[in-house]
Amino acid sequence: DIQMTQSPSTLSASVGDRVSITCRASQTISHWLAWYQQKPGKAPKLLIYKASSLESGVPSRFSGSGSGTEFTLTISSLQPDDFATYYCQQYNSYPWTFGQGTKVEIK
Amino acid sequence: QVQLVQSGAEVKKPGASVKVSCKASGYTFTTHAIHWVRQAPGQRLEWMGWINAGNGDTRHSQKFQARVTFTRDTSASTAYMELSNLRSEDTAVYYCARDWGGTMDSWGQGVLVTVSS
């Protein structure tokens, strides 16, 4: 199975900050990577697919980059609604696998 | 709008089975696969597999291969996930999600399955 590792596990930031989350795959996955946002007690929400494509309706302050084994999710200016846990997911090969999550907390 | 509505919470004893439903609306059910993903308390999301809602083909994670069954009823636009031989480690929230090219673009609200003696 492909292992997905995110860093950091927790990130403390303030409204307006630019934040980045890294996701590394244990083997190359080309651009087959998605990012999700999850709030407590809620289902995940798709933000980014194919590493850098923004899902419809997702604010443009979210962006994704990378290919191969290293990927980044960037929030250009953190908003109050963005405090949540973020997961990456590879869909290059079965079984699909997720990272362990990055919790974005209020500083 | 696309909506996936799942059945209610379940409490099961070890060794029992559970069947969770996922009713889709707002799109043509047979044009998208349905994924099943679970999340144990405080843990990462875990992909269990998917069912092609059109032809019924399935793909499972090997971890669950022997214990999980995916089915669908196209007349009811509903997908089902049945997990057998439950153990305490299966306590989790179980989600269904609509496939979008390998990602999951719409999710059900989740079903808490508690396995306890």
mmCIF file of C-alpha atoms in Angstrom:
data_model
loop_
_atom_site.group_PDB
_atom_site.id
_atom_site.type_symbol
_atom_site.label_atom_id
_atom_site.label_comp_id
_atom_site.label_asym_id
_atom_site.label_seq_id
_atom_site.Cartn_x
_atom_site.Cartn_y
_atom_site.Cartn_z
ATOM 1 C CA ASP A 1 0.000 0.000 0.000
ATOM 2 C CA ILE A 2 1.123 3.574 -0.629
ATOM 3 C CA GLN A 3 1.781 5.404 2.639
ATOM 4 C CA MET A 4 0.793 9.071 2.823
ATOM 5 C CA THR A 5 2.536 11.245 5.403
ATOM 6 C CA GLN A 6 1.492 14.794 6.185
ATOM 7 C CA SER A 7 3.437 17.495 7.969
ATOM 8 C CA PRO A 8 2.960 19.133 10.282
ATOM 9 C CA SER A 9 0.389 17.162 12.282
ATOM 10 C CA THR A 10 -0.784 20.372 13.951
ATOM 11 C CA LEU A 11 -0.397 23.932 12.781
ATOM 12 C CA SER A 12 -1.188 27.020 14.865
ATOM 13 C CA ALA A 13 -1.918 30.131 12.848
ATOM 14 C CA SER A 14 -3.787 33.424 12.889
ATOM 15 C CA VAL A 15 -6.476 34.815 10.619
ATOM 16 C CA GLY A 16 -4.783 36.295 7.573
ATOM 17 C CA ASP A 17 -1.723 34.025 7.722
ATOM 18 C CA ARG A 18 -0.460 32.120 4.718
ATOM 19 C CA VAL A 19 -0.218 28.442 5.624
ATOM 20 C CA SER A 20 1.117 25.395 3.834
ATOM 21 C CA ILE A 21 0.656 21.694 4.492
ATOM 22 C CA THR A 22 2.911 19.051 2.947
ATOM 23 C CA CYS A 23 1.917 15.544 1.915
ATOM 24 C CA ARG A 24 4.495 12.934 0.915
ATOM 25 C CA ALA A 25 3.769 9.636 -0.796
ATOM 26 C CA SER A 26 5.895 6.519 -0.216
ATOM 27 C CA GLN A 27 6.066 6.009 -3.991
ATOM 28 C CA THR A 28 5.273 8.115 -7.005
ATOM 29 C CA ILE A 29 1.603 8.867 -7.593
ATOM 30 C CA SER A 30 1.982 11.274 -10.547
ATOM 31 C CA HIS A 31 -0.678 13.961 -9.953
ATOM 32 C CA TRP A 32 -3.346 11.658 -8.524
ATOM 33 C CA LEU A 33 -3.770 13.469 -5.253
ATOM 34 C CA ALA A 34 -6.744 15.107 -3.580
ATOM 35 C CA TRP A 35 -7.127 17.351 -0.535
ATOM 36 C CA TYR A 36 -10.102 17.374 1.834
ATOM 37 C CA GLN A 37 -11.207 19.586 4.701
ATOM 38 C CA GLN A 38 -12.994 18.046 7.672
ATOM 39 C CA LYS A 39 -14.626 19.822 10.592
ATOM 40 C CA PRO A 40 -15.482 18.052 13.872
ATOM 41 C CA GLY A 41 -18.473 15.750 13.547
ATOM 42 C CA LYS A 42 -18.813 16.422 9.820
ATOM 43 C CA ALA A 43 -17.994 14.578 6.615
ATOM 44 C CA PRO A 44 -14.913 15.575 4.641
ATOM 45 C CA LYS A 45 -15.242 18.145 1.863
ATOM 46 C CA LEU A 46 -13.275 17.916 -1.389
ATOM 47 C CA LEU A 47 -11.054 20.956 -1.968
ATOM 48 C CA ILE A 48 -8.482 19.986 -4.598
ATOM 49 C CA TYR A 49 -8.218 17.128 -7.090
ATOM 50 C CA LYS A 50 -5.479 16.080 -9.506
ATOM 51 C CA ALA A 51 -3.001 17.818 -7.191
ATOM 52 C CA SER A 52 -3.815 21.361 -8.288
ATOM 53 C CA SER A 53 -7.381 21.549 -9.653
ATOM 54 C CA LEU A 54 -9.767 23.545 -7.473
ATOM 55 C CA GLU A 55 -13.127 21.900 -6.831
ATOM 56 C CA SER A 56 -16.112 23.972 -7.901
ATOM 57 C CA GLY A 57 -17.285 26.346 -5.192
ATOM 58 C CA VAL A 58 -14.049 26.209 -3.183
ATOM 59 C CA PRO A 59 -12.558 29.650 -2.449
ATOM 60 C CA SER A 60 -9.554 30.629 -4.542
ATOM 61 C CA ARG A 61 -7.418 31.147 -1.420
ATOM 62 C CA PHE A 62 -6.949 27.362 -1.500
ATOM 63 C CA SER A 63 -4.366 26.023 -3.921
ATOM 64 C CA GLY A 64 -2.507 22.784 -4.483
ATOM 65 C CA SER A 65 0.811 21.961 -6.082
ATOM 66 C CA GLY A 66 3.268 19.136 -6.567
ATOM 67 C CA SER A 67 3.658 15.892 -8.424
ATOM 68 C CA GLY A 68 5.390 12.567 -7.984
ATOM 69 C CA THR A 69 5.839 12.121 -4.250
ATOM 70 C CA GLU A 70 5.624 15.603 -2.735
ATOM 71 C CA PHE A 71 2.572 17.823 -2.624
ATOM 72 C CA THR A 72 1.498 21.028 -0.913
ATOM 73 C CA LEU A 73 -1.817 22.561 0.062
ATOM 74 C CA THR A 74 -1.608 26.321 0.570
ATOM 75 C CA ILE A 75 -4.170 28.669 2.065
ATOM 76 C CA SER A 76 -3.152 32.161 1.003
ATOM 77 C CA SER A 77 -4.975 34.082 3.736
ATOM 78 C CA LEU A 78 -6.452 32.008 6.545
ATOM 79 C CA GLN A 79 -10.097 32.743 7.324
ATOM 80 C CA PRO A 80 -12.072 31.829 10.466
ATOM 81 C CA ASP A 81 -13.957 29.142 8.523
ATOM 82 C CA ASP A 82 -10.677 27.421 7.595
ATOM 83 C CA PHE A 83 -9.836 26.115 11.071
ATOM 84 C CA ALA A 84 -10.277 22.389 10.499
ATOM 85 C CA THR A 85 -8.361 19.187 9.780
ATOM 86 C CA TYR A 86 -6.993 18.633 6.287
ATOM 87 C CA TYR A 87 -6.328 15.258 4.670
ATOM 88 C CA CYS A 88 -4.533 14.281 1.504
ATOM 89 C CA GLN A 89 -5.603 11.188 -0.456
ATOM 90 C CA GLN A 90 -3.835 9.309 -3.242
ATOM 91 C CA TYR A 91 -5.810 7.632 -5.997
ATOM 92 C CA ASN A 92 -2.964 6.375 -8.147
ATOM 93 C CA SER A 93 -3.186 2.764 -6.998
ATOM 94 C CA TYR A 94 -5.388 0.583 -4.866
ATOM 95 C CA PRO A 95 -6.107 0.753 -2.065
ATOM 96 C CA TRP A 96 -6.720 4.491 -2.043
ATOM 97 C CA THR A 97 -5.006 5.861 1.077
ATOM 98 C CA PHE A 98 -5.173 9.014 3.169
ATOM 99 C CA GLY A 99 -2.657 10.980 5.163
ATOM 100 C CA GLN A 100 -2.967 11.140 8.929
ATOM 101 C CA GLY A 101 -4.358 14.669 8.815
ATOM 102 C CA THR A 102 -3.160 18.161 9.692
ATOM 103 C CA LYS A 103 -5.149 20.104 12.256
ATOM 104 C CA VAL A 104 -5.121 23.868 11.689
ATOM 105 C CA GLU A 105 -5.710 25.593 15.016
ATOM 106 C CA ILE A 106 -6.207 29.187 16.062
ATOM 107 C CA LYS A 107 -2.993 30.698 17.425
ATOM 108 C CA GLN B 1 -28.209 19.296 -5.531
ATOM 109 C CA VAL B 2 -26.347 16.051 -4.950
ATOM 110 C CA GLN B 3 -27.247 14.480 -1.642
ATOM 111 C CA LEU B 4 -26.287 11.207 0.027
ATOM 112 C CA VAL B 5 -28.361 10.256 3.061
ATOM 113 C CA GLN B 6 -27.217 7.359 5.213
ATOM 114 C CA SER B 7 -29.066 5.169 7.688
ATOM 115 C CA GLY B 8 -28.908 5.650 11.434
ATOM 116 C CA ALA B 9 -26.420 4.730 14.126
ATOM 117 C CA GLU B 10 -25.950 1.086 15.037
ATOM 118 C CA VAL B 11 -24.800 -0.790 18.120
ATOM 119 C CA LYS B 12 -23.653 -4.350 17.515
ATOM 120 C CA LYS B 13 -22.100 -7.170 19.483
ATOM 121 C CA PRO B 14 -18.777 -8.730 18.461
ATOM 122 C CA GLY B 15 -19.279 -11.335 15.759
ATOM 123 C CA ALA B 16 -22.446 -9.723 14.408
ATOM 124 C CA SER B 17 -22.937 -8.027 11.028
ATOM 125 C CA VAL B 18 -24.051 -4.511 10.160
ATOM 126 C CA LYS B 19 -25.602 -3.182 6.964
ATOM 127 C CA VAL B 20 -25.457 0.543 6.238
ATOM 128 C CA SER B 21 -27.463 2.209 3.473
ATOM 129 C CA CYS B 22 -26.725 5.287 1.406
ATOM 130 C CA LYS B 23 -29.569 6.861 -0.588
ATOM 131 C CA ALA B 24 -28.519 9.159 -3.425
ATOM 132 C CA SER B 25 -30.495 12.011 -4.945
ATOM 133 C CA GLY B 26 -29.880 14.981 -7.214
ATOM 134 C CA TYR B 27 -28.075 13.046 -9.956
ATOM 135 C CA THR B 28 -28.378 9.883 -12.040
ATOM 136 C CA PHE B 29 -27.381 7.184 -9.570
ATOM 137 C CA THR B 30 -25.961 4.764 -12.139
ATOM 138 C CA THR B 31 -23.441 7.240 -13.584
ATOM 139 C CA HIS B 32 -21.134 7.392 -10.553
ATOM 140 C CA ALA B 33 -19.489 4.801 -8.337
ATOM 141 C CA ILE B 34 -20.011 4.949 -4.581
ATOM 142 C CA HIS B 35 -17.037 4.742 -2.243
ATOM 143 C CA TRP B 36 -17.134 3.545 1.350
ATOM 144 C CA VAL B 37 -14.721 5.155 3.825
ATOM 145 C CA ARG B 38 -14.505 4.720 7.567
ATOM 146 C CA GLN B 39 -12.960 6.752 10.375
ATOM 147 C CA ALA B 40 -12.244 5.256 13.793
ATOM 148 C CA PRO B 41 -12.248 7.702 16.722
ATOM 149 C CA GLY B 42 -9.328 10.110 16.387
ATOM 150 C CA GLN B 43 -7.944 8.236 13.380
ATOM 151 C CA ARG B 44 -7.360 8.961 9.715
ATOM 152 C CA LEU B 45 -9.853 8.203 6.995
ATOM 153 C CA GLU B 46 -9.658 4.629 5.688
ATOM 154 C CA TRP B 47 -10.890 3.626 2.245
ATOM 155 C CA MET B 48 -12.830 0.348 2.231
ATOM 156 C CA GLY B 49 -13.744 0.047 -1.427
ATOM 157 C CA TRP B 50 -16.290 1.041 -4.011
ATOM 158 C CA ILE B 51 -19.178 -0.181 -6.108
ATOM 159 C CA ASN B 52 -19.909 0.786 -9.681
ATOM 160 C CA ALA B 53 -23.532 1.833 -9.307
ATOM 161 C CA GLY B 54 -24.156 1.155 -12.988
ATOM 162 C CA ASN B 55 -23.011 -2.453 -13.414
ATOM 163 C CA GLY B 56 -22.502 -3.507 -9.796
ATOM 164 C CA ASP B 57 -18.781 -4.227 -10.120
ATOM 165 C CA THR B 58 -16.919 -3.821 -6.851
ATOM 166 C CA ARG B 59 -13.396 -3.196 -5.659
ATOM 167 C CA HIS B 60 -12.348 -3.810 -2.053
ATOM 168 C CA SER B 61 -9.372 -2.946 0.053
ATOM 169 C CA GLN B 62 -7.674 -6.253 0.834
ATOM 170 C CA LYS B 63 -7.924 -5.412 4.517
ATOM 171 C CA PHE B 64 -11.718 -5.866 4.314
ATOM 172 C CA GLN B 65 -11.944 -8.275 1.386
ATOM 173 C CA ALA B 66 -13.258 -11.241 3.306
ATOM 174 C CA ARG B 67 -15.726 -9.359 5.515
ATOM 175 C CA VAL B 68 -17.314 -6.601 3.451
ATOM 176 C CA THR B 69 -20.014 -6.729 0.788
ATOM 177 C CA PHE B 70 -21.093 -3.809 -1.385
ATOM 178 C CA THR B 71 -24.448 -3.912 -3.140
ATOM 179 C CA ARG B 72 -26.829 -1.449 -4.736
ATOM 180 C CA ASP B 73 -30.491 -1.153 -5.649
ATOM 181 C CA THR B 74 -30.734 1.027 -8.729
ATOM 182 C CA SER B 75 -34.534 1.298 -8.464
ATOM 183 C CA ALA B 76 -34.073 2.913 -5.051
ATOM 184 C CA SER B 77 -30.849 4.830 -5.900
ATOM 185 C CA THR B 78 -29.352 3.261 -2.812
ATOM 186 C CA ALA B 79 -26.001 1.652 -2.090
ATOM 187 C CA TYR B 80 -25.326 -0.689 0.791
ATOM 188 C CA MET B 81 -22.257 -1.760 2.751
ATOM 189 C CA GLU B 82 -22.410 -4.878 4.913
ATOM 190 C CA LEU B 83 -19.550 -5.682 7.282
ATOM 191 C CA SER B 84 -19.532 -9.072 8.968
ATOM 192 C CA ASN B 85 -17.777 -10.659 11.926
ATOM 193 C CA LEU B 86 -17.557 -7.325 13.697
ATOM 194 C CA ARG B 87 -14.894 -6.673 16.303
ATOM 195 C CA SER B 88 -14.270 -3.776 18.645
ATOM 196 C CA GLU B 89 -11.730 -2.281 16.217
ATOM 197 C CA ASP B 90 -14.573 -1.803 13.701
ATOM 198 C CA THR B 91 -16.100 0.897 15.905
ATOM 199 C CA ALA B 92 -16.034 3.884 13.581
ATOM 200 C CA VAL B 93 -18.044 6.349 11.550
ATOM 201 C CA TYR B 94 -18.807 4.858 8.136
ATOM 202 C CA TYR B 95 -19.238 7.222 5.198
ATOM 203 C CA CYS B 96 -20.435 6.726 1.665
ATOM 204 C CA ALA B 97 -19.187 9.171 -0.972
ATOM 205 C CA ARG B 98 -19.808 9.736 -4.669
ATOM 206 C CA ASP B 99 -16.901 9.018 -6.972
ATOM 207 C CA TRP B 100 -15.471 11.842 -9.045
ATOM 208 C CA GLY B 101 -12.637 10.427 -11.100
ATOM 209 C CA GLY B 102 -11.148 8.618 -8.106
ATOM 210 C CA THR B 103 -11.828 11.374 -5.607
ATOM 211 C CA MET B 104 -14.982 11.776 -3.536
ATOM 212 C CA ASP B 105 -16.968 14.908 -4.286
ATOM 213 C CA SER B 106 -20.115 14.421 -2.216
ATOM 214 C CA TRP B 107 -20.365 12.601 1.089
ATOM 215 C CA GLY B 108 -23.088 11.149 3.266
ATOM 216 C CA GLN B 109 -23.449 12.390 6.815
ATOM 217 C CA GLY B 110 -21.781 9.283 8.245
ATOM 218 C CA VAL B 111 -23.070 6.437 10.412
ATOM 219 C CA LEU B 112 -21.580 5.618 13.796
ATOM 220 C CA VAL B 113 -21.234 1.871 14.236
ATOM 221 C CA THR B 114 -20.354 0.850 17.775
ATOM 222 C CA VAL B 115 -19.183 -2.689 18.451
ATOM 223 C CA SER B 116 -19.412 -3.593 22.097
ATOM 224 C CA SER B 117 -20.272 -6.603 24.196
#
